Amino acid sequence: MSKQAKELRDLSADDLGLKLKEFQRELFEIRNKNHVEKKNAEPAQTKNLKKGIARILTILREKELGINA
């Protein structure tokens, strides 16, 4: 398990929700910027944000089901 996943699992569901909104907002801003400028300026950051969003959604689902990983 990655260090980031361990840190995220320690957060409450509310904190994870806030973190999720933050990541989604950042991803939207990057995609919007790339669309306006017609180039993909930050592909690595886009990839990391998408993975972070997926990681948070997975942890939220684990908490919902009561799975301790």
C-alpha atoms as a printed R data frame, in Angstrom:
   type eleno elety resid chain resno       x      y       z
1  ATOM     1    CA   MET     A     1   0.000  0.000   0.000
2  ATOM     2    CA   SER     A     2   1.368  3.385  -0.938
3  ATOM     3    CA   LYS     A     3   2.134  6.087   1.594
4  ATOM     4    CA   GLN     A     4  -0.568  8.311   0.109
5  ATOM     5    CA   ALA     A     5  -3.189  5.559   0.437
6  ATOM     6    CA   LYS     A     6  -2.275  5.033   4.096
7  ATOM     7    CA   GLU     A     7  -2.600  8.746   4.776
8  ATOM     8    CA   LEU     A     8  -5.960  8.883   2.999
9  ATOM     9    CA   ARG     A     9  -7.303  5.889   4.948
10 ATOM    10    CA   ASP     A    10  -6.619  7.761   8.189
11 ATOM    11    CA   LEU     A    11  -8.933 10.613   7.121
12 ATOM    12    CA   SER     A    12 -12.638 10.715   7.932
13 ATOM    13    CA   ALA     A    13 -15.273 10.330   5.224
14 ATOM    14    CA   ASP     A    14 -15.995 14.075   5.376
15 ATOM    15    CA   ASP     A    15 -12.321 14.939   4.933
16 ATOM    16    CA   LEU     A    16 -12.086 12.495   2.034
17 ATOM    17    CA   GLY     A    17 -15.087 14.175   0.439
18 ATOM    18    CA   LEU     A    18 -13.386 17.555   0.686
19 ATOM    19    CA   LYS     A    19 -10.160 16.135  -0.739
20 ATOM    20    CA   LEU     A    20 -12.150 14.557  -3.581
21 ATOM    21    CA   LYS     A    21 -13.790 17.889  -4.450
22 ATOM    22    CA   GLU     A    22 -10.376 19.579  -4.381
23 ATOM    23    CA   PHE     A    23  -8.856 16.999  -6.765
24 ATOM    24    CA   GLN     A    24 -11.867 17.209  -9.091
25 ATOM    25    CA   ARG     A    25 -11.649 21.015  -9.166
26 ATOM    26    CA   GLU     A    26  -7.916 20.885  -9.971
27 ATOM    27    CA   LEU     A    27  -8.526 18.350 -12.733
28 ATOM    28    CA   PHE     A    28 -11.300 20.516 -14.190
29 ATOM    29    CA   GLU     A    29  -9.042 23.582 -14.168
30 ATOM    30    CA   ILE     A    30  -6.210 21.718 -15.895
31 ATOM    31    CA   ARG     A    31  -8.541 20.270 -18.526
32 ATOM    32    CA   ASN     A    32 -10.114 23.683 -19.098
33 ATOM    33    CA   LYS     A    33  -6.700 25.311 -19.415
34 ATOM    34    CA   ASN     A    34  -5.576 22.635 -21.865
35 ATOM    35    CA   HIS     A    35  -8.717 23.081 -23.941
36 ATOM    36    CA   VAL     A    36  -8.326 26.845 -24.132
37 ATOM    37    CA   GLU     A    37  -4.631 26.647 -25.004
38 ATOM    38    CA   LYS     A    38  -5.162 23.678 -27.358
39 ATOM    39    CA   LYS     A    39  -2.312 21.685 -25.859
40 ATOM    40    CA   ASN     A    40  -1.800 19.199 -23.074
41 ATOM    41    CA   ALA     A    41   0.571 21.145 -20.849
42 ATOM    42    CA   GLU     A    42   0.514 18.946 -17.747
43 ATOM    43    CA   PRO     A    43  -0.090 15.281 -18.653
44 ATOM    44    CA   ALA     A    44   1.663 13.890 -15.570
45 ATOM    45    CA   GLN     A    45  -0.353 16.046 -13.196
46 ATOM    46    CA   THR     A    46  -3.579 15.062 -14.962
47 ATOM    47    CA   LYS     A    47  -2.674 11.391 -14.586
48 ATOM    48    CA   ASN     A    48  -1.831 11.790 -10.899
49 ATOM    49    CA   LEU     A    49  -5.068 13.646 -10.168
50 ATOM    50    CA   LYS     A    50  -7.139 10.967 -11.903
51 ATOM    51    CA   LYS     A    51  -5.373  8.265  -9.889
52 ATOM    52    CA   GLY     A    52  -5.887 10.260  -6.700
53 ATOM    53    CA   ILE     A    53  -9.601 10.610  -7.413
54 ATOM    54    CA   ALA     A    54  -9.892  6.869  -8.050
55 ATOM    55    CA   ARG     A    55  -7.961  6.131  -4.850
56 ATOM    56    CA   ILE     A    56 -10.258  8.356  -2.770
57 ATOM    57    CA   LEU     A    57 -13.398  6.859  -4.304
58 ATOM    58    CA   THR     A    58 -12.080  3.365  -3.545
59 ATOM    59    CA   ILE     A    59 -11.352  4.247   0.079
60 ATOM    60    CA   LEU     A    60 -14.786  5.854   0.481
61 ATOM    61    CA   ARG     A    61 -16.396  2.686  -0.875
62 ATOM    62    CA   GLU     A    62 -14.321  0.532   1.504
63 ATOM    63    CA   LYS     A    63 -15.489  2.648   4.421
64 ATOM    64    CA   GLU     A    64 -19.087  2.369   3.210
65 ATOM    65    CA   LEU     A    65 -18.835 -1.428   3.091
66 ATOM    66    CA   GLY     A    66 -16.889 -1.644   6.346
67 ATOM    67    CA   ILE     A    67 -13.819 -3.186   4.748
68 ATOM    68    CA   ASN     A    68 -10.588 -2.677   6.675
69 ATOM    69    CA   ALA     A    69  -7.647 -2.764   4.308
